[in-house]
């Protein structure tokens, strides 16, 4: 039996939503992860320190009491609505851990996002001054650019000029999905990246070839097998610039299975098993702890966890949930049941 003990993992990119959906999903994250970088694209977006503190309270109020050591940390939504003095206070008080930039229109609840990174220079000066990371959804919204080329286009046209103008700014490319993204990170010493379980374990043929799979539809879209291989290589070789961010993004099945599927994969439940499976397939389980814990702790400057988790690959009869239900009557599909059937987490 294959078995490995890893430091208790962190999730550096997660959507916890609000209300009934928050209540239904937060336990999956709170029980499995220690730090959770909570995305601010709720409605309305989190743009002030008071919003962030109140949202954090709702998250902690909704989290189960048996969570081992759950530490949600908050990102503000990059927009003109952010008051820079408020931002400085929030950073100094430890309420704001990061600022997240969404290109307007790129993904769920991104309407309040930006149309040009460089337009936020003053805000980014505060981040650079305080050593706070800018989290970037790196995806062009130019309709003339092929959907599979939009990460590379954003990196070239938007993020590269910013990194050149502000080389000291700490940046995280969120849910990096392409070889171009991996190369961008390698070329920029102050740029790190989160990588999702689904971008590591699937490629676009899984999304499109055998019936279109709305449950695999996310932004940035899962890309080619070449891109997948570049991501897998970056994380399994232990490159310290890459850390896990599940991008767990629950949507009700009513929003996924329709003429216009919402983007998002809910993988807080089994994302760890999915990642373990990828590392195992590449004989790289020894690097798993770095990816799900060590690298992120170093990138965000937090201490290593006290607890550990054990992952065992064993064939057991398990009654695995494939969906969850919310008190509002919605269902959400859990990604990774196949991998979860092969792994036990203790
Ligand atoms: O697939 C995604 N879903 N990508 C994002 O960037 C946002 C997320 C969501 O909030 O649903
Ligand atoms: Zn996300």
Short mmCIF file of C-alpha atoms and ligand atoms in Angstrom, two decimals:
data_model
loop_
_atom_site.label_atom_id
_atom_site.label_comp_id
_atom_site.label_asym_id
_atom_site.label_seq_id
_atom_site.Cartn_x
_atom_site.Cartn_y
_atom_site.Cartn_z
CA UNK A 1 0.00 0.00 0.00
CA UNK A 2 1.26 3.47 -0.86
CA UNK A 3 1.01 5.85 2.04
CA UNK A 4 2.42 9.30 2.74
CA UNK A 5 2.28 11.74 5.63
CA UNK A 6 2.26 15.39 4.64
CA UNK A 7 2.12 18.69 6.52
CA UNK A 8 -1.47 19.85 6.99
CA UNK A 9 -2.28 21.53 3.65
CA UNK A 10 -3.30 25.08 2.77
CA UNK A 11 -5.57 26.24 -0.04
CA UNK A 12 -4.27 29.50 -1.47
CA UNK A 13 -7.31 30.13 -3.69
CA UNK A 14 -10.88 29.27 -2.78
CA UNK A 15 -14.40 30.59 -3.38
CA UNK A 16 -16.53 30.10 -0.28
CA UNK A 17 -19.54 32.15 -1.47
CA UNK A 18 -22.06 33.41 1.07
CA UNK A 19 -25.40 32.52 2.69
CA UNK A 20 -26.73 28.99 2.16
CA UNK A 21 -23.90 28.08 -0.22
CA UNK A 22 -21.25 29.18 2.31
CA UNK A 23 -22.96 27.08 4.98
CA UNK A 24 -22.95 24.05 2.67
CA UNK A 25 -19.34 24.27 1.44
CA UNK A 26 -17.22 25.80 4.21
CA UNK A 27 -16.83 22.56 6.16
CA UNK A 28 -15.03 20.87 3.28
CA UNK A 29 -12.37 23.57 3.30
CA UNK A 30 -12.27 24.08 7.07
CA UNK A 31 -11.69 20.37 7.80
CA UNK A 32 -9.11 19.77 5.07
CA UNK A 33 -7.08 22.95 5.02
CA UNK A 34 -5.42 25.37 7.39
CA UNK A 35 -4.91 28.69 5.55
CA UNK A 36 -7.54 29.45 2.94
CA UNK A 37 -7.12 32.50 0.70
CA UNK A 38 -10.75 33.50 0.26
CA UNK A 39 -11.68 35.08 -3.05
CA UNK A 40 -13.63 38.35 -2.89
CA UNK A 41 -15.95 37.89 -5.90
CA UNK A 42 -19.12 37.58 -3.87
CA UNK A 43 -22.07 39.90 -4.55
CA UNK A 44 -21.39 42.72 -3.83
CA UNK A 45 -17.61 42.32 -4.07
CA UNK A 46 -15.38 42.71 -0.98
CA UNK A 47 -13.74 46.11 -1.45
CA UNK A 48 -13.29 47.47 2.08
CA UNK A 49 -11.66 46.31 5.28
CA UNK A 50 -15.06 46.33 7.00
CA UNK A 51 -16.49 44.09 4.24
CA UNK A 52 -13.53 41.71 4.57
CA UNK A 53 -13.77 41.53 8.37
CA UNK A 54 -17.53 40.93 8.25
CA UNK A 55 -17.14 38.25 5.57
CA UNK A 56 -14.41 36.56 7.60
CA UNK A 57 -16.76 36.55 10.61
CA UNK A 58 -19.52 34.95 8.53
CA UNK A 59 -17.07 32.30 7.32
CA UNK A 60 -15.81 31.49 10.82
CA UNK A 61 -19.37 31.55 12.17
CA UNK A 62 -20.41 29.05 9.55
CA UNK A 63 -17.36 26.74 9.87
CA UNK A 64 -17.77 23.48 11.80
CA UNK A 65 -16.34 23.36 15.31
CA UNK A 66 -14.34 20.18 14.61
CA UNK A 67 -12.11 21.90 12.03
CA UNK A 68 -8.49 21.34 13.13
CA UNK A 69 -6.91 24.75 12.58
CA UNK A 70 -8.88 26.70 9.95
CA UNK A 71 -7.48 30.15 9.10
CA UNK A 72 -9.37 32.02 6.40
CA UNK A 73 -7.39 35.00 5.07
CA UNK A 74 -9.02 37.70 3.03
CA UNK A 75 -8.36 39.33 -0.34
CA UNK A 76 -9.93 42.61 -1.44
CA UNK A 77 -11.42 42.89 -4.93
CA UNK A 78 -9.29 45.26 -6.99
CA UNK A 79 -11.47 48.16 -8.08
CA UNK A 80 -11.77 51.93 -7.85
CA UNK A 81 -13.99 51.35 -4.82
CA UNK A 82 -10.94 50.53 -2.68
CA UNK A 83 -9.88 53.43 -0.47
CA UNK A 84 -6.09 53.37 -0.22
CA UNK A 85 -5.95 54.55 3.39
CA UNK A 86 -8.45 51.83 4.30
CA UNK A 87 -6.31 49.29 2.43
CA UNK A 88 -3.19 50.32 4.35
CA UNK A 89 -5.07 50.01 7.66
CA UNK A 90 -6.44 46.59 6.71
CA UNK A 91 -2.97 45.34 5.81
CA UNK A 92 -1.41 46.77 8.98
CA UNK A 93 -4.16 45.20 11.12
CA UNK A 94 -3.79 41.82 9.43
CA UNK A 95 -7.32 41.81 8.03
CA UNK A 96 -6.28 42.10 4.38
CA UNK A 97 -3.85 39.48 3.12
CA UNK A 98 -3.92 40.30 -0.60
CA UNK A 99 -5.72 42.13 -3.42
CA UNK A 100 -7.24 40.21 -6.32
CA UNK A 101 -7.42 41.64 -9.83
CA UNK A 102 -10.13 40.36 -12.18
CA UNK A 103 -10.26 41.50 -15.79
CA UNK A 104 -13.83 42.79 -16.15
CA UNK A 105 -15.98 40.13 -17.78
CA UNK A 106 -13.43 37.30 -17.59
CA UNK A 107 -15.31 35.12 -15.10
CA UNK A 108 -18.00 34.85 -12.41
CA UNK A 109 -18.79 38.19 -10.74
CA UNK A 110 -15.92 39.96 -12.48
CA UNK A 111 -18.07 42.80 -13.83
CA UNK A 112 -16.59 45.19 -11.25
CA UNK A 113 -13.05 44.28 -12.30
CA UNK A 114 -10.49 46.25 -14.28
CA UNK A 115 -9.82 46.89 -17.93
CA UNK A 116 -6.12 47.70 -17.46
CA UNK A 117 -3.71 46.54 -14.78
CA UNK A 118 -1.54 49.63 -15.10
CA UNK A 119 -4.53 51.82 -14.21
CA UNK A 120 -4.11 50.63 -10.59
CA UNK A 121 -0.52 51.81 -10.15
CA UNK A 122 -1.29 53.82 -7.01
CA UNK A 123 -3.00 50.89 -5.36
CA UNK A 124 -0.14 48.59 -6.35
CA UNK A 125 2.32 51.06 -4.80
CA UNK A 126 0.60 50.35 -1.46
CA UNK A 127 1.00 46.61 -2.06
CA UNK A 128 4.67 46.97 -3.01
CA UNK A 129 5.31 49.20 0.01
CA UNK A 130 3.78 46.73 2.40
CA UNK A 131 5.00 43.50 0.77
CA UNK A 132 1.41 42.44 0.06
CA UNK A 133 0.73 40.17 -2.89
CA UNK A 134 -1.32 41.10 -5.93
CA UNK A 135 -3.34 38.08 -7.03
CA UNK A 136 -4.11 38.08 -10.74
CA UNK A 137 -6.73 36.33 -12.81
CA UNK A 138 -4.55 36.28 -15.91
CA UNK A 139 -6.97 35.95 -18.78
CA UNK A 140 -7.52 38.37 -21.63
CA UNK A 141 -11.11 39.35 -22.37
CA UNK A 142 -10.33 40.37 -25.96
CA UNK A 143 -12.98 38.56 -28.03
CA UNK A 144 -10.62 38.39 -31.02
CA UNK A 145 -8.22 36.14 -29.08
CA UNK A 146 -8.86 32.40 -29.05
CA UNK A 147 -10.10 31.26 -25.65
CA UNK A 148 -7.17 28.84 -25.29
CA UNK A 149 -4.66 31.64 -25.92
CA UNK A 150 -6.09 34.17 -23.50
CA UNK A 151 -3.81 33.43 -20.55
CA UNK A 152 -0.69 33.90 -22.66
CA UNK A 153 -2.15 37.08 -24.18
CA UNK A 154 -2.89 38.59 -20.77
CA UNK A 155 0.56 37.74 -19.48
CA UNK A 156 2.24 39.33 -22.51
CA UNK A 157 0.03 42.38 -22.85
CA UNK A 158 -0.91 43.20 -19.25
CA UNK A 159 1.20 41.47 -16.62
CA UNK A 160 4.61 41.71 -18.33
CA UNK A 161 4.43 45.52 -18.60
CA UNK A 162 3.35 45.75 -14.95
CA UNK A 163 6.22 43.51 -13.78
CA UNK A 164 8.61 45.61 -15.82
CA UNK A 165 7.25 48.84 -14.34
CA UNK A 166 7.13 47.48 -10.78
CA UNK A 167 9.70 44.68 -10.50
CA UNK A 168 9.46 44.72 -6.70
CA UNK A 169 5.70 43.98 -6.68
CA UNK A 170 4.88 40.49 -5.39
CA UNK A 171 2.43 38.79 -7.74
CA UNK A 172 0.58 35.49 -7.74
CA UNK A 173 -0.68 34.27 -11.12
CA UNK A 174 -3.81 32.47 -10.02
CA UNK A 175 -4.82 29.08 -11.41
CA UNK A 176 -2.01 29.05 -13.96
CA UNK A 177 -3.20 26.90 -16.85
CA UNK A 178 -0.59 26.93 -19.62
CA UNK A 179 3.04 26.32 -20.47
CA UNK A 180 3.24 30.06 -21.24
CA UNK A 181 2.15 30.70 -17.65
CA UNK A 182 4.78 28.35 -16.22
CA UNK A 183 7.44 30.06 -18.33
CA UNK A 184 6.24 33.49 -17.22
CA UNK A 185 6.63 32.51 -13.57
CA UNK A 186 10.11 31.11 -14.24
CA UNK A 187 11.14 34.39 -15.88
CA UNK A 188 9.93 36.64 -13.03
CA UNK A 189 11.51 36.18 -9.59
CA UNK A 190 8.71 38.00 -7.73
CA UNK A 191 5.94 36.06 -9.44
CA UNK A 192 4.51 32.86 -7.95
CA UNK A 193 1.49 30.84 -9.06
CA UNK A 194 -1.31 28.73 -7.73
CA UNK A 195 -2.21 25.56 -9.61
CA UNK A 196 -5.56 23.78 -9.32
CA UNK A 197 -6.24 20.06 -9.01
CA UNK A 198 -8.37 20.12 -12.15
CA UNK A 199 -5.79 21.85 -14.35
CA UNK A 200 -3.24 19.23 -13.21
CA UNK A 201 -5.47 16.20 -13.65
CA UNK A 202 -7.47 17.01 -16.79
CA UNK A 203 -6.96 18.48 -20.24
CA UNK A 204 -9.32 19.96 -22.76
CA UNK A 205 -10.17 16.68 -24.43
CA UNK A 206 -11.59 15.54 -21.08
CA UNK A 207 -13.76 18.65 -21.19
CA UNK A 208 -14.94 18.36 -24.78
CA UNK A 209 -14.24 15.05 -26.51
CA UNK A 210 -16.73 12.63 -24.98
CA UNK A 211 -19.77 14.84 -24.49
CA UNK A 212 -19.30 18.35 -23.18
CA UNK A 213 -18.71 18.26 -19.39
CA UNK A 214 -20.09 21.35 -17.67
CA UNK A 215 -18.60 20.14 -14.38
CA UNK A 216 -15.12 20.60 -15.87
CA UNK A 217 -15.85 24.04 -17.28
CA UNK A 218 -13.90 26.73 -15.44
CA UNK A 219 -11.96 29.91 -16.11
CA UNK A 220 -9.29 29.89 -17.31
CA UNK A 221 -10.50 26.93 -19.36
CA UNK A 222 -8.65 23.66 -18.96
CA UNK A 223 -6.09 23.75 -21.77
CA UNK A 224 -4.14 21.26 -23.94
CA UNK A 225 -2.33 18.11 -22.82
CA UNK A 226 0.93 19.97 -23.56
CA UNK A 227 -0.06 22.68 -21.13
CA UNK A 228 -1.15 20.10 -18.57
CA UNK A 229 2.26 18.40 -18.87
CA UNK A 230 4.04 21.71 -18.22
CA UNK A 231 1.98 22.30 -15.08
CA UNK A 232 2.56 18.76 -13.83
CA UNK A 233 6.28 19.08 -14.42
CA UNK A 234 6.47 22.39 -12.55
CA UNK A 235 4.73 21.05 -9.45
CA UNK A 236 6.14 17.52 -9.34
CA UNK A 237 9.74 18.72 -9.63
CA UNK A 238 9.20 20.76 -6.48
CA UNK A 239 9.57 24.22 -8.05
CA UNK A 240 9.08 26.51 -5.02
CA UNK A 241 7.17 29.14 -7.04
CA UNK A 242 4.12 26.87 -7.37
CA UNK A 243 1.58 26.16 -4.64
CA UNK A 244 -1.82 24.61 -4.51
CA UNK A 245 -4.90 26.78 -4.86
CA UNK A 246 -7.90 24.60 -5.47
CA UNK A 247 -10.01 27.37 -7.04
CA UNK A 248 -12.89 25.42 -5.57
CA UNK A 249 -15.85 27.32 -7.05
CA UNK A 250 -19.27 25.83 -6.32
CA UNK A 251 -22.20 26.54 -8.61
CA UNK A 252 -25.65 24.98 -8.34
CA UNK A 253 -26.36 22.30 -10.93
CA UNK A 254 -29.13 24.56 -12.24
CA UNK A 255 -26.43 27.07 -13.25
CA UNK A 256 -24.04 24.40 -14.62
CA UNK A 257 -26.45 22.36 -16.73
CA UNK A 258 -28.02 24.88 -19.06
CA UNK A 259 -27.38 26.66 -22.33
CA UNK A 260 -24.69 28.80 -20.68
CA UNK A 261 -22.79 26.88 -17.99
CA UNK A 262 -21.23 28.94 -15.20
CA UNK A 263 -17.47 28.51 -14.84
CA UNK A 264 -16.25 26.71 -11.74
CA UNK A 265 -15.23 23.31 -10.36
CA UNK A 266 -16.12 22.40 -6.79
CA UNK A 267 -13.11 20.52 -5.53
CA UNK A 268 -12.73 21.44 -1.87
CA UNK A 269 -13.99 17.94 -1.08
CA UNK A 270 -11.61 15.77 -3.09
CA UNK A 271 -9.01 18.15 -4.56
CA UNK A 272 -6.32 16.79 -2.29
CA UNK A 273 -6.93 13.22 -3.45
CA UNK A 274 -6.86 14.41 -7.08
CA UNK A 275 -3.50 16.07 -6.54
CA UNK A 276 -2.11 13.06 -4.66
CA UNK A 277 -3.14 10.88 -7.59
CA UNK A 278 -1.29 13.13 -10.06
CA UNK A 279 1.88 13.12 -7.94
CA UNK A 280 1.64 9.34 -7.49
CA UNK A 281 1.29 8.79 -11.24
CA UNK A 282 4.50 10.76 -11.72
CA UNK A 283 6.38 9.02 -8.88
CA UNK A 284 6.59 12.35 -7.11
CA UNK A 285 4.73 11.81 -3.84
CA UNK A 286 7.85 13.03 -2.05
CA UNK A 287 7.14 16.51 -3.50
CA UNK A 288 3.47 16.58 -2.51
CA UNK A 289 4.05 18.24 0.87
CA UNK A 290 5.99 21.08 -0.75
CA UNK A 291 3.18 21.76 -3.22
CA UNK A 292 0.27 21.63 -0.78
CA UNK A 293 2.03 23.20 2.20
CA UNK A 294 5.72 24.18 2.22
CA UNK A 295 5.87 26.33 -0.92
CA UNK A 296 2.77 28.33 -0.01
CA UNK A 297 3.98 28.89 3.56
CA UNK A 298 7.26 30.28 2.21
CA UNK A 299 5.54 32.42 -0.45
CA UNK A 300 3.07 33.92 2.03
CA UNK A 301 5.56 34.03 4.92
CA UNK A 302 3.53 31.94 7.35
CA UNK A 303 4.80 29.30 9.74
CA UNK A 304 4.70 25.61 8.90
CA UNK A 305 1.70 23.71 10.34
CA UNK A 306 1.86 21.67 13.52
CA UNK A 307 -0.45 18.95 12.24
CA UNK A 308 -0.05 16.38 9.49
CA UNK A 309 -2.34 14.36 7.25
CA UNK A 310 -1.87 10.83 6.04
CA UNK A 311 -2.88 9.85 2.53
CA UNK A 312 -3.12 6.15 1.71
CA UNK A 313 -3.79 4.59 -1.64
CA UNK A 314 -6.01 1.67 -0.84
CA UNK A 315 -8.93 -0.06 -2.43
CA UNK A 316 -11.78 0.15 0.00
CA UNK A 317 -15.51 0.09 -0.40
CA UNK A 318 -16.45 3.65 0.26
CA UNK A 319 -19.71 5.47 0.27
CA UNK A 320 -18.47 8.62 -1.48
CA UNK A 321 -20.79 11.58 -1.86
CA UNK A 322 -21.00 12.78 -5.46
CA UNK A 323 -23.10 15.86 -4.70
CA UNK A 324 -23.93 18.16 -1.83
CA UNK A 325 -27.19 19.97 -1.11
CA UNK A 326 -27.71 23.44 0.29
CA UNK A 327 -30.49 24.56 2.61
CA UNK A 328 -31.79 26.65 -0.32
CA UNK A 329 -32.48 23.44 -2.26
CA UNK A 330 -29.48 23.62 -4.60
CA UNK A 331 -27.15 20.72 -5.49
CA UNK A 332 -23.45 21.00 -6.28
CA UNK A 333 -21.41 18.26 -7.98
CA UNK A 334 -18.19 17.21 -6.20
CA UNK A 335 -15.17 16.96 -8.49
CA UNK A 336 -12.73 14.05 -8.13
CA UNK A 337 -14.87 11.15 -6.94
CA UNK A 338 -12.81 8.78 -9.10
CA UNK A 339 -9.53 9.75 -7.45
CA UNK A 340 -11.16 9.92 -4.02
CA UNK A 341 -12.26 6.32 -4.40
CA UNK A 342 -8.55 5.34 -4.57
CA UNK A 343 -7.30 7.42 -1.64
CA UNK A 344 -8.08 7.63 2.06
CA UNK A 345 -7.19 10.74 4.04
CA UNK A 346 -6.67 10.53 7.81
O1 LIG B 1 -13.93 28.88 -12.92
C1 LIG B 1 -13.92 29.85 -12.19
N1 LIG B 1 -14.88 30.07 -11.28
N2 LIG B 1 -12.92 30.75 -12.33
C2 LIG B 1 -12.94 31.91 -11.68
O2 LIG B 1 -12.04 32.69 -11.87
C3 LIG B 1 -14.07 32.27 -10.79
C4 LIG B 1 -14.76 31.09 -10.30
C5 LIG B 1 -16.10 31.40 -9.66
O3 LIG B 1 -16.17 32.32 -8.85
O4 LIG B 1 -17.07 30.70 -9.96
ZN1 LIG B 2 -11.03 31.49 -8.49
#
